Amino acid sequence: MDRILPEAAHAPINAAIDFVYSYGPAAEKTVVLVPAFLTNYVESLAEATGFDSETINYTLGLFACYPLGIIMNMLPYGKIKHAFSFLLGAFLLQFTIGKQWVHQMITSLICYAMFVLLPPKLSKTIVPIFLMTYVTVGHLHRMYINYLGYDLDFTGPQMVITIKLYAMAYNLYDGHLISRGKEDRAAKKCAPWAIAKVPGIVEYLGYTFSFATILAGPAYEYKTYANACDGSLLYNSDGKPKGKIPSQIWPTLRAFLVSIITMGLFVVGTGKFPLLDPSDPQNATPVVLTAEFLARPWIQRYLYQWVALFFIRQKYYFAWKNAEGANNIWYAGFEGFDDQGNVKGWEAASNVRIVEFETAPNVKTLSAMWNMKTANWLSRYVYIRTGGSLTATYGLSAFWHGFYPGYYMFFLSVPILTFCERVGRKKLTPRFATSGSKWSPWGIVTMLSTSFVVEYMVAAFQLLSYDWAVANWKSHLFFGHILCFVFYGALSNLPSPKKKDV
């Protein structure tokens, strides 16, 4: 950051940081839910295993959601579930990030005050601005004090809360419009998640701090959470089941087993195929940019990078599948019943479809299958609220992720590939697609080409640094971008096939 910011900027920034840090002792006193013996146990476990205590805390916190989910399922419907959800969510935050949990508490209470005091038309604008400003400052602070560092801090849970409360602001606005019969096009589309009135403080905090979602998401809608807590997901108002209630054992166990497998793949795979230097990922030259690595043949280097990125994705699969199972235990992941009483499915807490993502034939499918609840948020509360603006959608997504140059290099590259896919779908698919199956010869071509180019582009997202990202793309002769421009230019001049030629 010293290279980026002028010398004069450091003094006021450091003064502001010192001012905030001066409240650290007061924040420390709020960490009252974690007993000392548990902290000491984790520290001794870290020394014995060689892992840092932050990693152990976070991993244990994710797995703790399973026994907590069993208790949650046994509790009676109503406020006791909400209170349990809040208190145990707060416990997990204090256990994993310590005194920094106050950021989530402050954010939640300020937003709740705005929900109560401001009219929905105003709060649906003010609350998102406040949330995005808060998480933005958090990202900038992290970059300033620990550039390219991977230390666990409050920004992860803050990103989850940002999605939840940003969406809630629009849920309340949509409910306000619907109750007056003045719903617009966006409100009609999002009517299933509209909220008629501001939830009570216990219900609100139970959702915001929900133990099953606070650490790794998924940030699903308030209605999804509330319906699971008040029993309306499974039962009618007369107390009768809406259908034959399915067992949650297999949906829970399946997600849990997948999370275990992906955790193993991440640990073993990234050890054998590291993208960054394992000894000093923050400062040392990434493995894929060392002179020794660059001396290898191009195809060998690119295949190595493809494999390395595949194993890096396993940590996301682990966290999301782990959270999915923890939600399924108490039916928060259950989608409910249709009008005939048939089970809809177990996708309410699903944040990724691994096979579909890994075999996606286009960027649209790729995006839809990855971080699905974040994609829902961007679609429902950014894309359709801005008249279908891709610039606003990708821009807000980039801001939400943070401010490392690699994020923006990736997000600005994706639309280029999207444009290529659109022209390819118009000019080539009618000529070569023999069926609608993605496993047809043409479908396999689209799968391989999508993966081939995306894996080149997404490396910037993982490398973070501008210099490292550019050096990586340069080592591959910028083939991904060049191919896209050549492909788009060539197909733009190709006549569209007539119906009789299809």
Coordinates of C-alpha atoms in Angstrom, one line a residue:
M1 CA 0.0 0.0 0.0
D2 CA 3.0 2.3 0.5
R3 CA 3.5 2.3 -3.3
I4 CA -0.1 3.1 -4.0
L5 CA -0.9 5.8 -1.5
P6 CA 1.0 9.2 -1.3
E7 CA 3.0 9.7 1.8
A8 CA 0.7 12.5 3.0
A9 CA -2.3 10.1 3.1
H10 CA -0.8 7.7 5.7
A11 CA -0.9 10.1 8.7
P12 CA -4.7 10.7 8.6
I13 CA -5.4 7.1 7.8
N14 CA -3.3 5.8 10.7
A15 CA -4.9 8.4 13.0
A16 CA -8.3 7.1 12.1
I17 CA -7.3 3.5 12.6
D18 CA -5.8 4.3 16.0
F19 CA -9.0 6.1 17.0
V20 CA -11.1 3.0 16.1
Y21 CA -8.6 0.7 17.8
S22 CA -8.8 2.8 21.0
Y23 CA -12.2 1.1 21.5
G24 CA -10.6 -2.3 21.4
P25 CA -10.5 -2.8 25.2
A26 CA -14.2 -2.0 25.4
A27 CA -15.0 -4.4 22.5
E28 CA -12.9 -7.1 24.3
K29 CA -15.3 -6.9 27.3
T30 CA -18.2 -7.9 25.0
V31 CA -16.6 -11.3 24.3
V32 CA -18.5 -13.1 27.1
L33 CA -19.8 -16.2 25.5
V34 CA -16.6 -18.1 25.0
P35 CA -15.2 -19.8 28.1
A36 CA -11.5 -19.5 28.8
F37 CA -10.9 -23.3 28.8
L38 CA -12.2 -23.5 25.2
T39 CA -9.7 -20.8 24.1
N40 CA -6.9 -22.6 25.9
Y41 CA -7.8 -25.9 24.3
V42 CA -7.7 -24.4 20.8
E43 CA -4.3 -22.9 21.4
S44 CA -2.9 -26.2 22.6
L45 CA -4.5 -27.9 19.7
A46 CA -2.9 -25.4 17.3
E47 CA 0.5 -26.1 18.8
A48 CA 0.1 -29.8 18.5
T49 CA -1.1 -29.8 14.9
G50 CA 1.0 -27.0 13.5
F51 CA -2.1 -25.2 12.2
D52 CA -2.8 -21.6 13.2
S53 CA -5.5 -21.1 15.8
E54 CA -7.6 -19.0 13.5
T55 CA -8.0 -21.9 11.0
I56 CA -8.8 -24.3 13.8
N57 CA -11.3 -21.9 15.3
Y58 CA -13.1 -21.4 12.0
T59 CA -13.1 -25.1 11.1
L60 CA -14.4 -26.1 14.5
G61 CA -17.0 -23.4 14.3
L62 CA -18.3 -24.8 11.0
F63 CA -18.5 -28.3 12.4
A64 CA -20.1 -27.1 15.6
C65 CA -23.1 -26.1 13.6
Y66 CA -24.2 -29.7 13.3
P67 CA -24.8 -30.4 17.0
L68 CA -26.3 -26.9 17.3
G69 CA -28.6 -27.7 14.3
I70 CA -29.8 -30.9 16.1
I71 CA -30.7 -28.8 19.2
M72 CA -32.3 -26.2 17.0
N73 CA -34.5 -28.9 15.4
M74 CA -35.6 -30.1 18.9
L75 CA -36.6 -26.7 20.2
P76 CA -40.3 -25.6 20.0
Y77 CA -41.3 -23.2 17.2
G78 CA -41.3 -19.5 18.0
K79 CA -39.1 -17.1 19.8
I80 CA -37.0 -19.7 21.6
K81 CA -35.6 -20.8 18.2
H82 CA -34.8 -17.2 17.2
A83 CA -33.1 -16.6 20.5
F84 CA -31.1 -19.7 20.2
S85 CA -30.1 -18.9 16.7
F86 CA -28.9 -15.4 17.7
L87 CA -27.0 -16.4 20.8
L88 CA -25.2 -19.3 19.3
G89 CA -24.4 -17.3 16.2
A90 CA -22.9 -14.6 18.4
F91 CA -21.0 -17.3 20.2
L92 CA -19.5 -18.6 17.0
L93 CA -18.5 -15.1 15.9
Q94 CA -16.8 -14.5 19.3
F95 CA -15.1 -17.9 19.1
T96 CA -13.7 -17.3 15.6
I97 CA -13.0 -13.6 15.3
G98 CA -13.1 -12.5 19.0
K99 CA -13.8 -8.8 19.7
Q100 CA -14.3 -8.0 16.0
W101 CA -17.8 -9.5 16.3
V102 CA -19.0 -6.1 17.5
H103 CA -18.9 -5.0 13.8
Q104 CA -21.8 -7.4 13.1
M105 CA -23.6 -6.2 16.2
I106 CA -23.2 -2.5 15.4
T107 CA -24.2 -3.0 11.8
S108 CA -27.3 -5.0 12.7
L109 CA -28.6 -2.6 15.3
I110 CA -28.1 0.5 13.2
C111 CA -29.9 -1.2 10.3
Y112 CA -32.7 -2.3 12.6
A113 CA -33.1 1.3 13.8
M114 CA -33.4 2.5 10.2
F115 CA -35.9 -0.2 9.4
V116 CA -38.1 0.9 12.3
L117 CA -37.7 4.7 11.9
L118 CA -37.5 5.2 8.2
P119 CA -40.2 4.7 5.6
P120 CA -39.5 1.6 3.4
K121 CA -39.0 3.8 0.3
L122 CA -36.1 5.5 2.0
S123 CA -34.7 2.6 3.9
K124 CA -34.4 0.5 0.8
T125 CA -31.8 3.0 -0.4
I126 CA -30.2 4.2 2.8
V127 CA -29.6 0.7 4.3
P128 CA -27.8 -0.7 1.3
I129 CA -25.6 2.4 1.0
F130 CA -24.7 2.1 4.7
L131 CA -24.0 -1.6 4.4
M132 CA -21.9 -1.3 1.3
T133 CA -20.0 1.6 2.9
Y134 CA -19.3 -0.4 6.0
V135 CA -18.0 -3.5 4.2
T136 CA -16.0 -1.3 1.9
V137 CA -14.2 0.4 4.8
G138 CA -13.6 -3.1 6.2
H139 CA -12.0 -4.3 3.0
L140 CA -9.9 -1.2 2.6
H141 CA -8.7 -1.5 6.2
R142 CA -7.7 -5.1 5.7
M143 CA -5.8 -4.2 2.6
Y144 CA -4.1 -1.3 4.3
I145 CA -2.8 -3.2 7.4
N146 CA -2.2 -6.6 5.7
Y147 CA -2.0 -6.3 2.0
L148 CA -2.4 -9.7 0.3
G149 CA -2.7 -11.3 3.7
Y150 CA -5.1 -14.1 4.5
D151 CA -5.8 -13.5 8.2
L152 CA -9.3 -14.2 9.4
D153 CA -11.1 -11.1 10.3
F154 CA -14.6 -9.6 10.5
T155 CA -15.0 -8.9 6.7
G156 CA -16.1 -12.5 5.9
P157 CA -19.2 -12.5 8.2
Q158 CA -19.7 -8.8 7.3
M159 CA -20.2 -9.8 3.7
V160 CA -22.8 -12.3 4.7
I161 CA -24.7 -9.8 6.8
T162 CA -24.5 -7.2 4.0
I163 CA -26.4 -9.5 1.7
K164 CA -29.0 -10.4 4.3
L165 CA -29.8 -6.9 5.3
Y166 CA -29.5 -5.4 1.9
A167 CA -32.1 -7.9 0.7
M168 CA -34.3 -7.3 3.7
A169 CA -34.4 -3.6 2.9
Y170 CA -36.0 -4.5 -0.4
N171 CA -38.1 -7.2 1.1
L172 CA -39.8 -4.6 3.3
Y173 CA -40.1 -2.2 0.5
D174 CA -41.8 -4.8 -1.7
G175 CA -44.1 -5.8 1.1
H176 CA -45.0 -2.1 1.5
L177 CA -45.9 -1.8 -2.2
I178 CA -47.8 -5.1 -2.3
S179 CA -49.9 -4.2 0.8
R180 CA -51.0 -1.0 -1.0
G181 CA -51.6 -2.7 -4.4
K182 CA -48.9 -0.6 -6.0
E183 CA -46.2 -3.2 -6.6
D184 CA -43.9 -2.5 -9.5
R185 CA -42.4 -5.1 -11.9
A186 CA -39.5 -5.9 -9.5
A187 CA -41.8 -6.2 -6.5
K188 CA -44.0 -8.7 -8.4
K189 CA -41.0 -10.8 -9.3
C190 CA -39.8 -10.8 -5.7
A191 CA -43.2 -11.1 -4.0
P192 CA -42.4 -14.6 -2.5
W193 CA -39.7 -13.0 -0.3
A194 CA -41.6 -9.8 0.5
I195 CA -42.0 -8.9 4.2
A196 CA -45.2 -7.1 5.4
K197 CA -43.7 -5.5 8.5
V198 CA -40.4 -5.2 10.4
P199 CA -39.7 -8.4 12.3
G200 CA -39.4 -8.2 16.1
I201 CA -35.9 -7.6 17.4
V202 CA -35.4 -11.3 18.5
E203 CA -36.5 -12.6 15.2
Y204 CA -34.4 -10.1 13.4
L205 CA -31.2 -10.9 15.3
G206 CA -31.9 -14.6 15.0
Y207 CA -31.9 -14.3 11.2
T208 CA -29.0 -11.8 11.1
F209 CA -26.7 -13.9 13.4
S210 CA -28.1 -17.3 12.5
F211 CA -25.4 -19.8 13.6
A212 CA -25.9 -22.0 10.5
T213 CA -25.1 -19.1 8.1
I214 CA -23.0 -16.5 9.9
L215 CA -19.6 -17.9 9.1
A216 CA -19.8 -19.0 5.5
G217 CA -23.3 -18.3 4.4
P218 CA -25.5 -19.1 2.6
A219 CA -27.3 -15.7 2.9
Y220 CA -30.7 -16.9 2.1
E221 CA -33.9 -14.8 2.4
Y222 CA -35.5 -13.8 5.7
K223 CA -38.7 -15.7 4.7
T224 CA -36.7 -18.9 4.3
Y225 CA -35.4 -18.6 7.9
A226 CA -38.6 -17.4 9.4
N227 CA -40.7 -20.1 7.9
A228 CA -38.4 -22.8 9.3
C229 CA -38.5 -21.2 12.8
D230 CA -42.3 -20.6 13.1
G231 CA -43.3 -24.0 11.6
S232 CA -45.1 -22.6 8.6
L233 CA -42.7 -24.4 6.3
L234 CA -44.0 -27.8 7.3
Y235 CA -47.5 -27.1 8.9
N236 CA -50.7 -25.3 8.0
S237 CA -52.2 -22.8 10.4
D238 CA -54.4 -25.6 11.8
G239 CA -51.4 -27.6 12.8
K240 CA -51.7 -30.3 10.1
P241 CA -48.7 -31.1 7.9
K242 CA -48.7 -29.6 4.5
G243 CA -47.5 -32.9 3.1
K244 CA -45.6 -36.0 4.2
I245 CA -42.6 -34.5 6.0
P246 CA -39.4 -36.0 4.6
S247 CA -36.5 -37.1 6.8
Q248 CA -33.6 -34.7 6.9
I249 CA -31.0 -37.4 7.6
W250 CA -29.8 -38.1 4.1
P251 CA -29.9 -34.4 2.9
T252 CA -27.8 -33.6 5.9
L253 CA -25.4 -36.5 5.7
R254 CA -24.9 -36.1 1.9
A255 CA -23.9 -32.5 2.3
F256 CA -21.7 -33.3 5.3
L257 CA -19.9 -36.1 3.4
V258 CA -19.3 -33.9 0.4
S259 CA -17.8 -31.3 2.7
I260 CA -15.4 -33.8 4.3
I261 CA -14.3 -35.1 0.8
T262 CA -13.7 -31.6 -0.5
M263 CA -11.8 -30.5 2.6
G264 CA -9.5 -33.5 2.1
L265 CA -9.1 -32.6 -1.6
F266 CA -8.2 -29.0 -0.7
V267 CA -5.6 -30.0 1.9
V268 CA -4.0 -32.6 -0.2
G269 CA -4.4 -31.0 -3.6
T270 CA -3.2 -27.5 -2.7
G271 CA -0.2 -29.1 -1.0
K272 CA 0.8 -30.8 -4.2
F273 CA -0.3 -28.1 -6.6
P274 CA 0.1 -24.7 -4.9
L275 CA -0.6 -21.6 -6.8
L276 CA 1.1 -19.3 -4.3
D277 CA 4.4 -20.0 -2.4
P278 CA 3.3 -22.1 0.7
S279 CA 6.2 -20.7 2.7
D280 CA 5.2 -17.1 2.3
P281 CA 2.1 -16.6 0.1
Q282 CA 1.8 -12.9 1.0
N283 CA 5.3 -11.8 -0.2
A284 CA 7.1 -14.5 -2.1
T285 CA 6.7 -14.9 -5.8
P286 CA 3.8 -17.2 -6.6
V287 CA 4.8 -20.7 -7.7
V288 CA 3.2 -20.2 -11.2
L289 CA 5.5 -17.1 -11.7
T290 CA 8.8 -18.4 -10.6
A291 CA 11.6 -18.7 -13.3
E292 CA 11.8 -22.4 -12.8
F293 CA 8.1 -22.8 -13.4
L294 CA 8.0 -20.5 -16.4
A295 CA 10.8 -22.6 -18.0
R296 CA 8.4 -25.5 -18.5
P297 CA 6.4 -26.0 -21.7
W298 CA 3.3 -23.9 -22.0
I299 CA 0.8 -26.7 -22.0
Q300 CA 2.3 -28.2 -18.8
R301 CA 2.1 -24.8 -17.1
Y302 CA -1.4 -24.2 -18.1
L303 CA -2.6 -27.7 -17.0
Y304 CA -0.8 -27.2 -13.7
Q305 CA -2.7 -23.9 -13.2
W306 CA -6.0 -25.6 -14.1
V307 CA -5.4 -28.3 -11.5
A308 CA -4.2 -25.8 -8.9
L309 CA -7.4 -23.7 -9.3
F310 CA -9.5 -26.8 -9.2
F311 CA -8.1 -27.7 -5.8
I312 CA -8.4 -24.1 -4.5
R313 CA -12.2 -24.3 -5.2
Q314 CA -12.5 -27.2 -2.9
K315 CA -12.2 -24.9 0.2
Y316 CA -15.4 -23.1 -1.0
Y317 CA -17.1 -26.4 -1.7
F318 CA -16.2 -27.5 1.8
A319 CA -17.5 -24.4 3.6
W320 CA -20.7 -24.2 1.5
K321 CA -21.6 -27.9 1.7
N322 CA -20.8 -27.9 5.4
A323 CA -23.2 -25.0 5.9
E324 CA -25.8 -26.7 3.7
G325 CA -25.9 -29.8 5.9
A326 CA -26.0 -27.7 9.1
N327 CA -29.1 -25.9 7.7
N328 CA -30.8 -29.1 6.5
I329 CA -30.7 -30.6 10.0
W330 CA -33.4 -28.2 11.2
Y331 CA -35.2 -28.0 7.8
A332 CA -33.9 -24.5 6.9
G333 CA -32.6 -26.0 3.7
F334 CA -36.0 -27.7 2.9
E335 CA -38.0 -25.9 0.1
G336 CA -41.3 -27.0 1.4
F337 CA -44.3 -28.5 -0.4
D338 CA -46.2 -27.5 -3.6
D339 CA -50.0 -27.1 -3.7
Q340 CA -50.5 -30.8 -4.1
G341 CA -48.4 -31.6 -1.0
N342 CA -45.4 -32.9 -2.9
V343 CA -41.9 -32.2 -1.7
K344 CA -40.1 -29.4 -3.7
G345 CA -36.6 -30.3 -2.7
W346 CA -33.6 -29.3 -0.5
E347 CA -32.1 -26.4 -2.3
A348 CA -33.0 -23.5 0.1
A349 CA -29.6 -23.6 1.7
S350 CA -27.6 -24.9 -1.3
N351 CA -24.9 -22.5 -2.4
V352 CA -23.2 -24.5 -5.1
R353 CA -23.9 -27.3 -7.5
I354 CA -20.4 -28.8 -7.9
V355 CA -20.9 -31.1 -10.9
E356 CA -23.0 -28.5 -12.8
F357 CA -20.4 -25.8 -12.1
E358 CA -17.4 -27.9 -13.1
T359 CA -19.2 -29.0 -16.3
A360 CA -20.8 -25.7 -17.2
P361 CA -21.2 -25.1 -21.0
N362 CA -21.3 -21.3 -20.6
V363 CA -20.6 -18.4 -18.2
K364 CA -24.3 -18.0 -17.5
T365 CA -24.6 -21.5 -16.1
L366 CA -21.2 -21.2 -14.4
S367 CA -22.4 -18.0 -12.5
A368 CA -25.8 -19.5 -11.6
M369 CA -24.2 -22.7 -10.1
W370 CA -21.5 -20.8 -8.0
N371 CA -22.3 -19.0 -4.8
M372 CA -25.9 -19.3 -5.7
K373 CA -27.4 -17.2 -2.8
T374 CA -25.1 -14.3 -3.7
A375 CA -26.1 -14.7 -7.3
N376 CA -29.8 -14.5 -6.2
W377 CA -29.0 -11.3 -4.2
L378 CA -27.3 -9.7 -7.2
S379 CA -30.1 -10.8 -9.5
R380 CA -33.1 -9.8 -7.4
Y381 CA -31.8 -6.7 -5.7
V382 CA -29.3 -5.2 -8.1
Y383 CA -29.8 -6.5 -11.6
I384 CA -33.6 -6.2 -11.9
R385 CA -33.7 -3.0 -9.7
T386 CA -31.3 -1.3 -12.1
G387 CA -33.2 -2.2 -15.3
G388 CA -30.9 -5.1 -16.1
S389 CA -27.6 -3.2 -15.8
L390 CA -24.6 -5.6 -16.1
T391 CA -22.3 -2.8 -15.1
A392 CA -24.1 -2.1 -11.9
T393 CA -24.4 -5.8 -11.1
Y394 CA -20.8 -6.8 -11.8
G395 CA -19.6 -3.5 -10.2
L396 CA -21.4 -4.1 -6.9
S397 CA -20.3 -7.7 -6.9
A398 CA -16.7 -6.5 -7.2
F399 CA -17.1 -3.9 -4.5
W400 CA -18.7 -6.5 -2.2
H401 CA -15.7 -8.9 -2.7
G402 CA -13.2 -6.1 -2.0
F403 CA -10.7 -3.9 -3.8
Y404 CA -7.8 -6.1 -4.8
P405 CA -7.0 -5.4 -8.5
G406 CA -7.3 -9.1 -9.4
Y407 CA -11.0 -9.0 -8.6
Y408 CA -11.7 -6.2 -11.0
M409 CA -9.5 -7.7 -13.7
F410 CA -11.5 -10.9 -13.5
F411 CA -15.0 -9.3 -13.3
L412 CA -14.2 -6.9 -16.2
S413 CA -13.0 -9.8 -18.3
V414 CA -16.1 -12.0 -17.8
P415 CA -18.4 -9.7 -19.8
I416 CA -16.0 -10.1 -22.8
L417 CA -16.5 -13.9 -22.6
T418 CA -20.3 -13.4 -22.2
F419 CA -20.5 -11.3 -25.4
C420 CA -18.6 -14.1 -27.2
E421 CA -21.0 -16.7 -25.9
R422 CA -24.0 -14.7 -27.1
V423 CA -22.7 -14.3 -30.6
G424 CA -21.6 -18.0 -30.6
R425 CA -25.0 -19.1 -29.5
K426 CA -26.6 -17.1 -32.3
K427 CA -24.2 -18.0 -35.1
L428 CA -22.7 -21.4 -34.3
T429 CA -25.1 -23.4 -32.0
P430 CA -27.8 -23.7 -34.7
R431 CA -25.2 -25.1 -37.1
F432 CA -23.5 -27.6 -34.8
A433 CA -25.9 -28.5 -31.9
T434 CA -27.5 -31.9 -32.7
S435 CA -29.4 -32.0 -29.5
G436 CA -30.2 -30.0 -26.4
S437 CA -27.9 -32.2 -24.2
K438 CA -24.7 -30.7 -22.9
W439 CA -23.1 -34.1 -23.3
S440 CA -23.6 -34.0 -27.0
P441 CA -20.4 -33.4 -29.1
W442 CA -21.2 -29.7 -29.4
G443 CA -22.1 -29.5 -25.7
I444 CA -18.7 -31.0 -24.8
V445 CA -16.9 -28.5 -27.0
T446 CA -18.7 -25.6 -25.2
M447 CA -17.8 -27.1 -21.8
L448 CA -14.1 -27.5 -22.6
S449 CA -13.9 -24.1 -24.2
T450 CA -15.6 -22.4 -21.3
S451 CA -13.4 -24.1 -18.8
F452 CA -10.3 -23.4 -20.9
V453 CA -10.8 -19.6 -21.0
V454 CA -12.4 -19.1 -17.6
E455 CA -9.5 -20.9 -15.8
Y456 CA -7.1 -18.4 -17.5
M457 CA -9.2 -15.4 -16.4
V458 CA -10.0 -16.5 -12.9
A459 CA -6.3 -16.8 -11.9
A460 CA -6.3 -13.0 -11.4
F461 CA -9.0 -13.4 -8.8
Q462 CA -6.9 -15.7 -6.8
L463 CA -3.6 -13.9 -7.3
L464 CA -5.1 -10.6 -6.1
S465 CA -2.1 -8.4 -7.0
Y466 CA -2.1 -6.4 -10.2
D467 CA 1.5 -7.2 -10.9
W468 CA 1.0 -10.9 -10.3
A469 CA -2.2 -11.1 -12.3
V470 CA -0.7 -9.3 -15.3
A471 CA 2.4 -11.4 -15.1
N472 CA 0.3 -14.6 -15.1
W473 CA -1.8 -13.5 -18.1
K474 CA 1.4 -12.5 -19.8
S475 CA 3.0 -15.9 -19.2
H476 CA 0.1 -17.3 -21.2
L477 CA 0.5 -14.6 -23.9
F478 CA -2.9 -13.2 -23.0
F479 CA -4.5 -16.0 -25.1
G480 CA -7.8 -15.8 -23.3
H481 CA -8.4 -12.2 -24.1
I482 CA -7.0 -12.5 -27.6
L483 CA -9.1 -15.5 -28.4
C484 CA -12.2 -13.7 -27.2
F485 CA -11.6 -10.6 -29.4
V486 CA -10.7 -12.7 -32.5
F487 CA -13.7 -15.0 -31.9
Y488 CA -16.1 -12.1 -31.5
G489 CA -14.8 -10.2 -34.5
A490 CA -14.9 -13.3 -36.8
L491 CA -18.4 -14.4 -35.8
S492 CA -19.8 -10.9 -35.9
N493 CA -19.1 -10.9 -39.7
L494 CA -20.6 -14.4 -40.1
P495 CA -24.2 -14.4 -41.3
S496 CA -26.7 -15.9 -39.0
P497 CA -28.1 -19.3 -40.2
K498 CA -31.5 -19.3 -41.7
K499 CA -34.2 -21.5 -40.2
K500 CA -34.0 -23.8 -43.2
D501 CA -30.3 -24.3 -42.6
V502 CA -30.8 -25.4 -39.0

